[in-house]
PDB file of C-alpha atoms in Angstrom:
ATOM      1  CA  UNK A 596      -3.460 -37.357  -6.827  1.00 85.00           C
ATOM      2  CA  UNK A 597      -6.438 -35.106  -7.523  1.00 90.00           C
ATOM      3  CA  UNK A 598      -6.777 -34.248  -3.830  1.00 91.00           C
ATOM      4  CA  UNK A 599      -3.152 -33.057  -3.874  1.00 94.00           C
ATOM      5  CA  UNK A 600      -3.973 -30.726  -6.781  1.00 94.00           C
ATOM      6  CA  UNK A 601      -6.943 -29.261  -4.908  1.00 95.00           C
ATOM      7  CA  UNK A 602      -4.998 -28.853  -1.662  1.00 95.00           C
ATOM      8  CA  UNK A 603      -2.092 -27.228  -3.506  1.00 96.00           C
ATOM      9  CA  UNK A 604      -4.521 -24.805  -5.185  1.00 95.00           C
ATOM     10  CA  UNK A 605      -6.201 -24.008  -1.875  1.00 95.00           C
ATOM     11  CA  UNK A 606      -2.894 -23.388  -0.097  1.00 96.00           C
ATOM     12  CA  UNK A 607      -1.418 -21.357  -2.941  1.00 95.00           C
ATOM     13  CA  UNK A 608      -4.567 -19.212  -2.984  1.00 94.00           C
ATOM     14  CA  UNK A 609      -4.254 -18.645   0.762  1.00 94.00           C
ATOM     15  CA  UNK A 610      -0.551 -17.823   0.552  1.00 95.00           C
ATOM     16  CA  UNK A 611      -1.016 -15.473  -2.399  1.00 92.00           C
ATOM     17  CA  UNK A 612      -3.870 -13.743  -0.560  1.00 89.00           C
ATOM     18  CA  UNK A 613      -1.719 -13.271   2.545  1.00 91.00           C
ATOM     19  CA  UNK A 614       1.167 -12.010   0.396  1.00 89.00           C
ATOM     20  CA  UNK A 615      -1.149  -9.472  -1.286  1.00 85.00           C
ATOM     21  CA  UNK A 616      -2.406  -8.296   2.120  1.00 85.00           C
ATOM     22  CA  UNK A 617       1.100  -7.860   3.494  1.00 85.00           C
ATOM     23  CA  UNK A 618       2.730  -6.296   0.443  1.00 78.00           C
ATOM     24  CA  UNK A 619      -0.193  -4.514  -1.171  1.00 71.00           C
ATOM     25  CA  UNK A 620      -1.240  -4.512  -4.783  1.00 61.00           C
ATOM     26  CA  UNK A 621      -0.793  -0.859  -5.771  1.00 58.00           C
ATOM     27  CA  UNK A 622       2.453  -0.350  -7.601  1.00 52.00           C
ATOM     28  CA  UNK A 623       3.496   2.669  -9.610  1.00 48.00           C
ATOM     29  CA  UNK A 624       4.918   1.496 -12.938  1.00 47.00           C
ATOM     30  CA  UNK A 625       8.516   2.527 -13.573  1.00 46.00           C
ATOM     31  CA  UNK A 626       7.464   4.427 -16.704  1.00 43.00           C
ATOM     32  CA  UNK A 627       5.267   6.762 -14.582  1.00 40.00           C
ATOM     33  CA  UNK A 628       7.998   7.716 -12.115  1.00 42.00           C
ATOM     34  CA  UNK A 629       9.350  11.204 -12.502  1.00 38.00           C
ATOM     35  CA  UNK A 630      13.105  11.702 -12.250  1.00 39.00           C
ATOM     36  CA  UNK A 631      13.597  14.601  -9.875  1.00 37.00           C
ATOM     37  CA  UNK A 632      17.153  13.795  -8.813  1.00 41.00           C
ATOM     38  CA  UNK A 633      18.286  17.346  -9.506  1.00 39.00           C
ATOM     39  CA  UNK A 634      15.379  18.939  -7.641  1.00 42.00           C
ATOM     40  CA  UNK A 635      15.915  20.511  -4.239  1.00 48.00           C
ATOM     41  CA  UNK A 636      12.319  21.191  -3.295  1.00 50.00           C
ATOM     42  CA  UNK A 637       9.627  18.642  -2.481  1.00 52.00           C
ATOM     43  CA  UNK A 638       7.411  17.331  -5.242  1.00 53.00           C
ATOM     44  CA  UNK A 639       4.410  19.605  -5.729  1.00 47.00           C
ATOM     45  CA  UNK A 640       2.000  16.736  -6.094  1.00 46.00           C
ATOM     46  CA  UNK A 641       1.797  13.068  -6.800  1.00 47.00           C
ATOM     47  CA  UNK A 642       0.975  12.246 -10.435  1.00 47.00           C
ATOM     48  CA  UNK A 643      -2.543  10.880 -10.865  1.00 52.00           C
ATOM     49  CA  UNK A 644      -2.845   7.120 -11.089  1.00 51.00           C
ATOM     50  CA  UNK A 645      -3.577   5.564 -14.461  1.00 49.00           C
ATOM     51  CA  UNK A 646      -7.262   4.902 -15.185  1.00 53.00           C
ATOM     52  CA  UNK A 647      -8.330   1.494 -13.904  1.00 49.00           C
ATOM     53  CA  UNK A 648      -8.762  -1.290 -16.418  1.00 46.00           C
ATOM     54  CA  UNK A 649     -12.231  -2.760 -16.832  1.00 51.00           C
ATOM     55  CA  UNK A 650     -11.128  -6.253 -15.830  1.00 53.00           C
ATOM     56  CA  UNK A 651      -7.842  -6.350 -14.012  1.00 62.00           C
ATOM     57  CA  UNK A 652      -6.433  -9.685 -12.961  1.00 72.00           C
ATOM     58  CA  UNK A 653      -4.341  -9.048  -9.862  1.00 80.00           C
ATOM     59  CA  UNK A 654      -2.895 -11.199  -7.063  1.00 83.00           C
ATOM     60  CA  UNK A 655      -6.070 -10.991  -4.936  1.00 82.00           C
ATOM     61  CA  UNK A 656      -8.285 -12.113  -7.825  1.00 85.00           C
ATOM     62  CA  UNK A 657      -5.956 -14.987  -8.662  1.00 89.00           C
ATOM     63  CA  UNK A 658      -5.821 -15.893  -4.959  1.00 91.00           C
ATOM     64  CA  UNK A 659      -9.622 -15.963  -4.718  1.00 89.00           C
ATOM     65  CA  UNK A 660      -9.914 -18.176  -7.798  1.00 93.00           C
ATOM     66  CA  UNK A 661      -7.220 -20.598  -6.676  1.00 95.00           C
ATOM     67  CA  UNK A 662      -8.682 -20.782  -3.175  1.00 95.00           C
ATOM     68  CA  UNK A 663     -12.222 -21.452  -4.444  1.00 95.00           C
ATOM     69  CA  UNK A 664     -10.997 -24.046  -6.947  1.00 96.00           C
ATOM     70  CA  UNK A 665      -9.057 -25.880  -4.261  1.00 96.00           C
ATOM     71  CA  UNK A 666     -11.695 -25.630  -1.536  1.00 96.00           C
ATOM     72  CA  UNK A 667     -14.665 -26.722  -3.620  1.00 96.00           C
ATOM     73  CA  UNK A 668     -12.682 -29.417  -5.398  1.00 95.00           C
ATOM     74  CA  UNK A 669     -11.315 -30.899  -2.181  1.00 95.00           C
ATOM     75  CA  UNK A 670     -14.704 -30.843  -0.444  1.00 96.00           C
ATOM     76  CA  UNK A 671     -16.457 -32.434  -3.437  1.00 95.00           C
ATOM     77  CA  UNK A 672     -13.764 -35.083  -3.767  1.00 93.00           C
ATOM     78  CA  UNK A 673     -13.797 -35.863  -0.060  1.00 92.00           C
ATOM     79  CA  UNK A 674     -17.541 -35.798   0.731  1.00 94.00           C
ATOM     80  CA  UNK A 675     -19.304 -36.775  -2.517  1.00 94.00           C
ATOM     81  CA  UNK A 676     -19.119 -39.648  -4.936  1.00 93.00           C
ATOM     82  CA  UNK A 677     -18.907 -37.445  -8.026  1.00 93.00           C
ATOM     83  CA  UNK A 678     -16.440 -38.441 -10.695  1.00 92.00           C
ATOM     84  CA  UNK A 679     -13.151 -36.595 -11.224  1.00 93.00           C
ATOM     85  CA  UNK A 680     -14.386 -34.815 -14.378  1.00 94.00           C
ATOM     86  CA  UNK A 681     -17.522 -33.436 -12.718  1.00 95.00           C
ATOM     87  CA  UNK A 682     -15.500 -32.430  -9.636  1.00 95.00           C
ATOM     88  CA  UNK A 683     -12.993 -30.513 -11.762  1.00 95.00           C
ATOM     89  CA  UNK A 684     -15.779 -28.787 -13.737  1.00 96.00           C
ATOM     90  CA  UNK A 685     -17.655 -27.752 -10.576  1.00 96.00           C
ATOM     91  CA  UNK A 686     -14.399 -26.536  -9.027  1.00 96.00           C
ATOM     92  CA  UNK A 687     -13.635 -24.488 -12.143  1.00 96.00           C
ATOM     93  CA  UNK A 688     -17.122 -22.966 -11.970  1.00 96.00           C
ATOM     94  CA  UNK A 689     -16.512 -22.099  -8.303  1.00 94.00           C
ATOM     95  CA  UNK A 690     -13.154 -20.550  -9.260  1.00 95.00           C
ATOM     96  CA  UNK A 691     -14.899 -18.454 -11.917  1.00 93.00           C
ATOM     97  CA  UNK A 692     -17.524 -17.352  -9.402  1.00 91.00           C
ATOM     98  CA  UNK A 693     -14.735 -16.478  -6.950  1.00 87.00           C
ATOM     99  CA  UNK A 694     -13.059 -14.390  -9.653  1.00 89.00           C
ATOM    100  CA  UNK A 695     -16.313 -12.631 -10.562  1.00 89.00           C
ATOM    101  CA  UNK A 696     -17.121 -12.058  -6.888  1.00 86.00           C
ATOM    102  CA  UNK A 697     -13.716 -10.547  -6.195  1.00 82.00           C
ATOM    103  CA  UNK A 698     -13.836  -8.290  -9.252  1.00 84.00           C
ATOM    104  CA  UNK A 699     -17.370  -7.189  -8.389  1.00 85.00           C
ATOM    105  CA  UNK A 700     -16.376  -6.418  -4.813  1.00 83.00           C
ATOM    106  CA  UNK A 701     -13.390  -4.365  -5.961  1.00 78.00           C
ATOM    107  CA  UNK A 702     -15.141  -2.466  -8.770  1.00 81.00           C
ATOM    108  CA  UNK A 703     -18.409  -1.787  -6.929  1.00 85.00           C
ATOM    109  CA  UNK A 704     -17.172  -1.158  -3.401  1.00 83.00           C
ATOM    110  CA  UNK A 705     -13.413  -0.678  -2.960  1.00 75.00           C
ATOM    111  CA  UNK A 706     -12.592   1.513  -5.968  1.00 74.00           C
ATOM    112  CA  UNK A 707     -15.565   3.904  -5.571  1.00 79.00           C
ATOM    113  CA  UNK A 708     -14.837   4.135  -1.841  1.00 76.00           C
ATOM    114  CA  UNK A 709     -11.203   5.023  -2.481  1.00 73.00           C
ATOM    115  CA  UNK A 710     -12.148   7.601  -5.113  1.00 76.00           C
ATOM    116  CA  UNK A 711     -14.635   9.235  -2.735  1.00 75.00           C
ATOM    117  CA  UNK A 712     -11.983   9.617  -0.042  1.00 75.00           C
ATOM    118  CA  UNK A 713     -10.298  12.966  -0.732  1.00 79.00           C
ATOM    119  CA  UNK A 714      -6.512  13.104  -0.560  1.00 78.00           C
ATOM    120  CA  UNK A 715      -5.150  15.904   1.606  1.00 82.00           C
ATOM    121  CA  UNK A 716      -1.881  16.944  -0.086  1.00 84.00           C
ATOM    122  CA  UNK A 717      -0.455  18.135   3.237  1.00 86.00           C
ATOM    123  CA  UNK A 718      -0.224  14.536   4.442  1.00 86.00           C
ATOM    124  CA  UNK A 719       1.177  12.821   1.333  1.00 87.00           C
ATOM    125  CA  UNK A 720       4.615  12.499   2.974  1.00 90.00           C
ATOM    126  CA  UNK A 721       3.372  11.715   6.482  1.00 90.00           C
ATOM    127  CA  UNK A 722       5.721   9.275   8.186  1.00 89.00           C
ATOM    128  CA  UNK A 723       8.587   9.873   5.753  1.00 92.00           C
ATOM    129  CA  UNK A 724      11.919   9.687   7.602  1.00 94.00           C
ATOM    130  CA  UNK A 725      14.095  12.803   7.394  1.00 95.00           C
ATOM    131  CA  UNK A 726      17.277  14.210   8.903  1.00 96.00           C
ATOM    132  CA  UNK A 727      17.692  17.710  10.308  1.00 96.00           C
ATOM    133  CA  UNK A 728      20.303  19.614   8.277  1.00 96.00           C
ATOM    134  CA  UNK A 729      19.805  23.027   9.930  1.00 95.00           C
ATOM    135  CA  UNK A 730      18.825  23.104  13.603  1.00 95.00           C
ATOM    136  CA  UNK A 731      15.217  23.752  14.516  1.00 95.00           C
ATOM    137  CA  UNK A 732      14.318  25.846  17.559  1.00 93.00           C
ATOM    138  CA  UNK A 733      10.926  26.903  18.933  1.00 90.00           C
ATOM    139  CA  UNK A 734      11.351  30.412  17.521  1.00 90.00           C
ATOM    140  CA  UNK A 735      13.299  29.652  14.322  1.00 93.00           C
ATOM    141  CA  UNK A 736      12.679  27.328  11.400  1.00 94.00           C
ATOM    142  CA  UNK A 737      15.337  24.850  10.370  1.00 95.00           C
ATOM    143  CA  UNK A 738      15.745  22.496   7.446  1.00 95.00           C
ATOM    144  CA  UNK A 739      15.350  18.766   6.851  1.00 96.00           C
ATOM    145  CA  UNK A 740      16.577  16.454   4.124  1.00 95.00           C
ATOM    146  CA  UNK A 741      14.561  13.408   2.979  1.00 94.00           C
ATOM    147  CA  UNK A 742      14.260  11.015   0.044  1.00 91.00           C
ATOM    148  CA  UNK A 743      11.289  10.111  -2.153  1.00 89.00           C
ATOM    149  CA  UNK A 744      11.631   7.536  -4.959  1.00 86.00           C
ATOM    150  CA  UNK A 745      15.425   7.730  -4.729  1.00 87.00           C
ATOM    151  CA  UNK A 746      15.558  11.520  -5.108  1.00 90.00           C
ATOM    152  CA  UNK A 747      16.736  13.729  -2.229  1.00 91.00           C
ATOM    153  CA  UNK A 748      14.866  16.837  -1.149  1.00 92.00           C
ATOM    154  CA  UNK A 749      15.505  19.610   1.337  1.00 92.00           C
ATOM    155  CA  UNK A 750      12.805  21.818   2.793  1.00 94.00           C
ATOM    156  CA  UNK A 751      12.205  24.338   5.560  1.00 94.00           C
ATOM    157  CA  UNK A 752      11.069  22.600   8.735  1.00 95.00           C
ATOM    158  CA  UNK A 753       9.449  23.291  12.085  1.00 94.00           C
ATOM    159  CA  UNK A 754       9.152  21.059  15.090  1.00 93.00           C
ATOM    160  CA  UNK A 755       5.692  19.497  15.339  1.00 87.00           C
ATOM    161  CA  UNK A 756       5.519  20.063  19.101  1.00 89.00           C
ATOM    162  CA  UNK A 757       7.793  23.111  19.397  1.00 88.00           C
ATOM    163  CA  UNK A 758      10.762  21.192  20.808  1.00 91.00           C
ATOM    164  CA  UNK A 759      14.281  22.002  19.557  1.00 93.00           C
ATOM    165  CA  UNK A 760      15.940  19.568  17.164  1.00 94.00           C
ATOM    166  CA  UNK A 761      19.701  19.519  16.555  1.00 94.00           C
ATOM    167  CA  UNK A 762      21.508  19.006  13.253  1.00 95.00           C
ATOM    168  CA  UNK A 763      21.680  15.300  12.454  1.00 94.00           C
ATOM    169  CA  UNK A 764      18.550  14.394  14.437  1.00 94.00           C
ATOM    170  CA  UNK A 765      16.371  11.767  12.823  1.00 95.00           C
ATOM    171  CA  UNK A 766      12.786  12.918  12.445  1.00 95.00           C
ATOM    172  CA  UNK A 767       9.538  11.878  10.773  1.00 94.00           C
ATOM    173  CA  UNK A 768       7.506  14.261   8.637  1.00 94.00           C
ATOM    174  CA  UNK A 769       3.990  14.834   9.928  1.00 93.00           C
ATOM    175  CA  UNK A 770       2.832  17.125   7.124  1.00 92.00           C
ATOM    176  CA  UNK A 771       4.029  19.728   4.658  1.00 92.00           C
ATOM    177  CA  UNK A 772       1.970  22.895   4.797  1.00 91.00           C
ATOM    178  CA  UNK A 773       2.739  26.073   2.832  1.00 90.00           C
ATOM    179  CA  UNK A 774       6.175  24.683   1.944  1.00 90.00           C
ATOM    180  CA  UNK A 775       7.106  24.011   5.579  1.00 93.00           C
ATOM    181  CA  UNK A 776       7.599  20.471   6.858  1.00 94.00           C
ATOM    182  CA  UNK A 777       6.291  19.866  10.373  1.00 94.00           C
ATOM    183  CA  UNK A 778       8.504  17.169  11.856  1.00 95.00           C
ATOM    184  CA  UNK A 779       8.671  15.089  15.016  1.00 94.00           C
ATOM    185  CA  UNK A 780      11.659  13.463  16.688  1.00 93.00           C
ATOM    186  CA  UNK A 781      11.904   9.862  15.494  1.00 91.00           C
ATOM    187  CA  UNK A 782      12.411   8.608  19.064  1.00 87.00           C
ATOM    188  CA  UNK A 783       8.940   9.881  19.982  1.00 87.00           C
ATOM    189  CA  UNK A 784       7.413   8.253  16.912  1.00 84.00           C
ATOM    190  CA  UNK A 785       9.184   4.988  17.762  1.00 85.00           C
ATOM    191  CA  UNK A 786       7.686   4.993  21.258  1.00 84.00           C
ATOM    192  CA  UNK A 787       4.183   5.027  19.778  1.00 83.00           C
ATOM    193  CA  UNK A 788       4.978   2.127  17.455  1.00 74.00           C
TER     194      UNK A 788
END
């Protein structure tokens, strides 16, 4: 019975950790989104993220705690003769240490590292799919249409490699520089993926 609890905790910690890795943990709250549905030009900048909380319990921290609780509890139950109460207490201590270790790792290493990495505003929309609405030629700019957070935008565009792009062509934005989107044919991007 107790071994099932520890195994379930270990597996749920693993699954939650994998889920957090695949889906990420950064989410912009709905209250911070800006409604730009009537805008026709790209957003000037991304709003700054909210200040981080001192202690933030997130899926990775819960995953680390559940994993440590399950791992230590199962190993103690399986390979020692400690009683169930002592095993649960030691597992809870290990879960607390896993939580503290995860929070320390995030606050001392990951967050400062991310803050030190400067954001180049030209590449905020890199990889965003778009559609050519006015043809692009090597000697003349065209126009593309794309969506961000449900709002549609149109902007002047140039081909990334100088190749012509017809109206309706699917492209990916490489960067937006001086109000001009540099785009690449989606078929070429797909080949690299």
